[in-house]
Every structure is written in C-alpha cells, then in structure tokens.
Amino acid sequence: MLLLYEVDTARIQAQLAYLERCCQVMDQVQDLPNETAFFAASRAVHIAMECVIDVGSVMIDGFIMRDPGGYEDIIDIMEDERVIPAAGARQLKEWVSLRDRCLRHYTEVSPDELRAVMAEKELFRSFIRWVQQYLERELGRNH
C-alpha cells in the first residue's frame, strides 16, 4: 500500500534552518557577559523551542499522526512515531516548560536556567538531524 503524504518540507527545512540560527546565537552568548547577551539568549532559547514545536506540528499534520493535546504531547507523538529518541524527548519536554516561562513569565527566568539550556544546545542540533533522517526515511532522499 502506497501512502501519499502532504508534508510541507519547505516549511520544515526553513524552521530547522532558523533553529540552527538560534543555536549559533547561543554559541555566541554562552557566558551571558552582559544584559544584551542575556536578552539575546532568552530570545534564542524561546524561539528554538518554538521551532521544535512548529516542526512537530507540521510533521504531525503532514504525516497524519494523532492529534496532540498540547506542547508536551507534540514531543510525545514525535517520540512515539520514532522521529526522536526517548532521551531526547525527555529533555525537550523539560524545556517546553521553560519556553512557556520565556514567553509569559520572562521576569522569572534566571541566567542560570538559560546557561543550563545553552550548555545542552547540541540537543537542538540533534533534533535537526533526527527530523532530517526521519524525512529521508519516510519520503526518500529527494523530498
């Protein structure tokens, strides 16, 4: 049985490229030497999580996966569908709560919290790789 998916791979690739840009910003401001770096890091971490959630949503829609009940559920679905491994899913779900705080309770986010995420930013780069590998497995090289 041949399944035809309508996956917006151009949008996914654009979001993954933006996620890499967020990682590059995190590379540049790793030590948070001043307030400008803190604000740049806050924005980079927030947008990085938005990219993860947006990529997950586009993949869930395009591959007709089950409907998510929230942001953490998007990560769960990506784990269930073997887009991302269990260890990566656990860490990303922890960061989803920080995403909400960066968006709504930004006055409560500490430099130490941002440093902790930025110290593990390679997970975002792994996410990029996992998504690209999944797309290649499901859609072929020329997706």
CSV table of N, CA and C in Angstrom, one decimal, residues 12-92:
chain,number,residue,atom,x,y,z
A,12,ILE,N,9.3,23.0,6.9
A,12,ILE,CA,10.1,22.3,8.0
A,12,ILE,C,11.6,22.7,7.8
A,13,GLN,N,12.1,22.7,6.6
A,13,GLN,CA,13.5,23.0,6.4
A,13,GLN,C,13.8,24.4,6.8
A,14,ALA,N,12.9,25.3,6.5
A,14,ALA,CA,13.1,26.7,6.9
A,14,ALA,C,13.1,26.9,8.5
A,15,GLN,N,12.2,26.1,9.1
A,15,GLN,CA,12.2,26.1,10.6
A,15,GLN,C,13.4,25.5,11.2
A,16,LEU,N,13.9,24.4,10.6
A,16,LEU,CA,15.2,23.8,11.0
A,16,LEU,C,16.4,24.7,10.8
A,17,ALA,N,16.4,25.5,9.7
A,17,ALA,CA,17.4,26.4,9.5
A,17,ALA,C,17.4,27.6,10.5
A,18,TYR,N,16.2,28.0,10.9
A,18,TYR,CA,16.1,29.0,11.9
A,18,TYR,C,16.5,28.5,13.3
A,19,LEU,N,16.2,27.2,13.5
A,19,LEU,CA,16.7,26.6,14.8
A,19,LEU,C,18.2,26.6,14.8
A,20,GLU,N,18.8,26.3,13.7
A,20,GLU,CA,20.3,26.4,13.7
A,20,GLU,C,20.8,27.8,14.0
A,21,ARG,N,20.1,28.8,13.4
A,21,ARG,CA,20.5,30.2,13.7
A,21,ARG,C,20.4,30.5,15.2
A,22,CYS,N,19.3,29.9,15.9
A,22,CYS,CA,19.2,30.1,17.3
A,22,CYS,C,20.4,29.5,18.0
A,23,CYS,N,20.8,28.3,17.6
A,23,CYS,CA,22.0,27.6,18.2
A,23,CYS,C,23.2,28.5,18.0
A,24,GLN,N,23.3,29.1,16.9
A,24,GLN,CA,24.5,30.0,16.6
A,24,GLN,C,24.5,31.2,17.6
A,25,VAL,N,23.3,31.7,17.8
A,25,VAL,CA,23.3,32.8,18.8
A,25,VAL,C,23.7,32.3,20.2
A,26,MET,N,23.2,31.2,20.5
A,26,MET,CA,23.5,30.6,21.8
A,26,MET,C,25.0,30.4,21.9
A,27,ASP,N,25.7,29.9,20.8
A,27,ASP,CA,27.1,29.8,20.8
A,27,ASP,C,27.8,31.1,21.1
A,28,GLN,N,27.3,32.2,20.6
A,28,GLN,CA,27.9,33.5,20.7
A,28,GLN,C,27.8,34.1,22.1
A,29,VAL,N,26.7,33.8,22.8
A,29,VAL,CA,26.4,34.5,24.0
A,29,VAL,C,26.5,33.5,25.2
A,30,GLN,N,27.1,32.4,25.1
A,30,GLN,CA,27.2,31.3,26.0
A,30,GLN,C,27.4,31.8,27.5
A,31,ASP,N,28.3,32.7,27.7
A,31,ASP,CA,28.6,33.1,29.1
A,31,ASP,C,27.8,34.2,29.6
A,32,LEU,N,26.9,34.7,28.8
A,32,LEU,CA,26.0,35.8,29.2
A,32,LEU,C,26.8,37.0,29.9
A,33,PRO,N,27.7,37.5,29.2
A,33,PRO,CA,28.6,38.5,29.8
A,33,PRO,C,27.9,39.8,30.2
A,34,ASN,N,26.8,40.1,29.5
A,34,ASN,CA,26.1,41.4,29.8
A,34,ASN,C,24.6,41.2,29.6
A,35,GLU,N,23.8,42.3,29.8
A,35,GLU,CA,22.4,42.2,29.7
A,35,GLU,C,21.9,42.0,28.2
A,36,THR,N,22.7,42.5,27.3
A,36,THR,CA,22.3,42.3,25.9
A,36,THR,C,22.4,40.8,25.5
A,37,ALA,N,23.5,40.2,26.0
A,37,ALA,CA,23.6,38.7,25.8
A,37,ALA,C,22.5,37.9,26.5
A,38,PHE,N,22.1,38.4,27.6
A,38,PHE,CA,21.0,37.7,28.4
A,38,PHE,C,19.7,37.8,27.5
A,39,PHE,N,19.4,39.0,27.0
A,39,PHE,CA,18.2,39.1,26.2
A,39,PHE,C,18.3,38.3,24.9
A,40,ALA,N,19.5,38.3,24.3
A,40,ALA,CA,19.7,37.5,23.1
A,40,ALA,C,19.5,36.0,23.4
A,41,ALA,N,20.1,35.6,24.5
A,41,ALA,CA,19.9,34.2,24.9
A,41,ALA,C,18.5,33.8,25.2
A,42,SER,N,17.8,34.7,25.9
A,42,SER,CA,16.4,34.4,26.2
A,42,SER,C,15.6,34.2,24.9
A,43,ARG,N,15.8,35.1,24.0
A,43,ARG,CA,15.1,35.1,22.7
A,43,ARG,C,15.4,33.8,21.9
A,44,ALA,N,16.7,33.5,21.9
A,44,ALA,CA,17.2,32.3,21.1
A,44,ALA,C,16.6,31.0,21.7
A,45,VAL,N,16.6,30.9,23.0
A,45,VAL,CA,16.1,29.7,23.7
A,45,VAL,C,14.6,29.6,23.4
A,46,HIS,N,13.9,30.7,23.6
A,46,HIS,CA,12.4,30.8,23.3
A,46,HIS,C,12.1,30.4,21.9
A,47,ILE,N,12.8,31.0,20.9
A,47,ILE,CA,12.5,30.7,19.5
A,47,ILE,C,12.9,29.3,19.1
A,48,ALA,N,14.0,28.8,19.7
A,48,ALA,CA,14.4,27.4,19.5
A,48,ALA,C,13.3,26.4,19.9
A,49,MET,N,12.7,26.7,21.0
A,49,MET,CA,11.6,25.8,21.4
A,49,MET,C,10.4,26.0,20.5
A,50,GLU,N,10.1,27.2,20.1
A,50,GLU,CA,9.0,27.4,19.1
A,50,GLU,C,9.3,26.6,17.8
A,51,CYS,N,10.5,26.6,17.4
A,51,CYS,CA,10.9,25.9,16.2
A,51,CYS,C,10.6,24.4,16.3
A,52,VAL,N,11.0,23.8,17.5
A,52,VAL,CA,10.8,22.4,17.7
A,52,VAL,C,9.3,22.1,17.7
A,53,ILE,N,8.5,22.9,18.4
A,53,ILE,CA,7.1,22.7,18.4
A,53,ILE,C,6.4,22.9,17.0
A,54,ASP,N,6.9,23.9,16.3
A,54,ASP,CA,6.3,24.1,15.0
A,54,ASP,C,6.7,23.0,14.0
A,55,VAL,N,7.9,22.6,14.0
A,55,VAL,CA,8.3,21.4,13.2
A,55,VAL,C,7.5,20.2,13.5
A,56,GLY,N,7.3,20.0,14.8
A,56,GLY,CA,6.5,18.8,15.3
A,56,GLY,C,5.1,18.9,14.7
A,57,SER,N,4.5,20.1,14.8
A,57,SER,CA,3.1,20.3,14.4
A,57,SER,C,3.0,20.1,12.9
A,58,VAL,N,3.9,20.6,12.1
A,58,VAL,CA,3.9,20.4,10.7
A,58,VAL,C,4.0,18.9,10.3
A,59,MET,N,4.9,18.3,11.0
A,59,MET,CA,5.1,16.8,10.7
A,59,MET,C,3.9,16.0,11.1
A,60,ILE,N,3.3,16.3,12.3
A,60,ILE,CA,2.1,15.6,12.7
A,60,ILE,C,0.9,15.8,11.7
A,61,ASP,N,0.8,17.0,11.2
A,61,ASP,CA,-0.3,17.3,10.2
A,61,ASP,C,0.0,16.6,8.9
A,62,GLY,N,1.3,16.7,8.4
A,62,GLY,CA,1.6,16.1,7.1
A,62,GLY,C,1.7,14.6,7.1
A,63,PHE,N,2.1,14.0,8.2
A,63,PHE,CA,2.2,12.5,8.2
A,63,PHE,C,0.9,11.9,8.8
A,64,ILE,N,-0.1,12.8,9.1
A,64,ILE,CA,-1.4,12.3,9.6
A,64,ILE,C,-1.2,11.5,10.9
A,65,MET,N,-0.4,12.0,11.8
A,65,MET,CA,-0.2,11.4,13.1
A,65,MET,C,-1.4,11.8,14.0
A,66,ARG,N,-1.5,11.2,15.2
A,66,ARG,CA,-2.6,11.5,16.1
A,66,ARG,C,-2.6,13.0,16.5
A,67,ASP,N,-3.7,13.5,16.9
A,67,ASP,CA,-3.8,14.9,17.2
A,67,ASP,C,-3.2,15.2,18.6
A,68,PRO,N,-2.3,16.2,18.7
A,68,PRO,CA,-1.7,16.5,20.0
A,68,PRO,C,-2.7,17.2,21.0
A,69,GLY,N,-2.5,17.0,22.3
A,69,GLY,CA,-3.3,17.7,23.3
A,69,GLY,C,-2.6,18.9,23.9
A,70,GLY,N,-1.4,19.1,23.5
A,70,GLY,CA,-0.6,20.2,24.0
A,70,GLY,C,0.8,20.1,23.5
A,71,TYR,N,1.7,21.1,24.0
A,71,TYR,CA,3.0,21.1,23.5
A,71,TYR,C,3.8,19.9,23.9
A,72,GLU,N,3.7,19.4,25.1
A,72,GLU,CA,4.4,18.2,25.5
A,72,GLU,C,3.9,17.0,24.7
A,73,ASP,N,2.7,17.0,24.4
A,73,ASP,CA,2.1,15.9,23.6
A,73,ASP,C,2.7,15.9,22.2
A,74,ILE,N,3.1,17.0,21.6
A,74,ILE,CA,3.8,17.1,20.3
A,74,ILE,C,5.1,16.3,20.4
A,75,ILE,N,5.8,16.5,21.5
A,75,ILE,CA,7.1,15.8,21.7
A,75,ILE,C,6.8,14.3,21.9
A,76,ASP,N,5.8,13.9,22.7
A,76,ASP,CA,5.4,12.5,22.8
A,76,ASP,C,5.1,11.9,21.5
A,77,ILE,N,4.3,12.5,20.7
A,77,ILE,CA,4.0,12.0,19.4
A,77,ILE,C,5.2,11.8,18.5
A,78,MET,N,6.1,12.7,18.5
A,78,MET,CA,7.4,12.6,17.8
A,78,MET,C,8.2,11.4,18.3
A,79,GLU,N,8.2,11.2,19.6
A,79,GLU,CA,8.8,10.0,20.1
A,79,GLU,C,8.1,8.7,19.7
A,80,ASP,N,6.8,8.7,19.9
A,80,ASP,CA,6.0,7.5,19.5
A,80,ASP,C,6.2,7.1,18.0
A,81,GLU,N,6.3,8.1,17.2
A,81,GLU,CA,6.5,7.9,15.7
A,81,GLU,C,7.9,7.7,15.3
A,82,ARG,N,8.8,7.7,16.3
A,82,ARG,CA,10.2,7.4,16.2
A,82,ARG,C,11.0,8.5,15.3
A,83,VAL,N,10.5,9.7,15.5
A,83,VAL,CA,11.2,10.8,14.9
A,83,VAL,C,12.4,11.2,15.8
A,84,ILE,N,12.1,11.2,17.1
A,84,ILE,CA,13.2,11.5,18.1
A,84,ILE,C,13.3,10.4,19.1
A,85,PRO,N,14.4,10.1,19.7
A,85,PRO,CA,14.6,9.1,20.7
A,85,PRO,C,14.0,9.5,22.0
A,86,ALA,N,13.8,8.5,22.9
A,86,ALA,CA,13.2,8.7,24.2
A,86,ALA,C,14.0,9.7,25.0
A,87,ALA,N,15.3,9.6,25.1
A,87,ALA,CA,16.2,10.5,25.9
A,87,ALA,C,16.0,11.9,25.4
A,88,GLY,N,16.0,12.1,24.1
A,88,GLY,CA,15.8,13.5,23.5
A,88,GLY,C,14.5,14.0,23.9
A,89,ALA,N,13.4,13.2,23.8
A,89,ALA,CA,12.1,13.6,24.1
A,89,ALA,C,12.0,14.1,25.6
A,90,ARG,N,12.6,13.3,26.5
A,90,ARG,CA,12.5,13.7,27.9
A,90,ARG,C,13.1,15.1,28.1
A,91,GLN,N,14.3,15.4,27.5
A,91,GLN,CA,14.9,16.7,27.7
A,91,GLN,C,14.1,17.8,27.0
A,92,LEU,N,13.6,17.5,25.8
A,92,LEU,CA,12.8,18.5,25.1
A,92,LEU,C,11.5,18.9,25.9
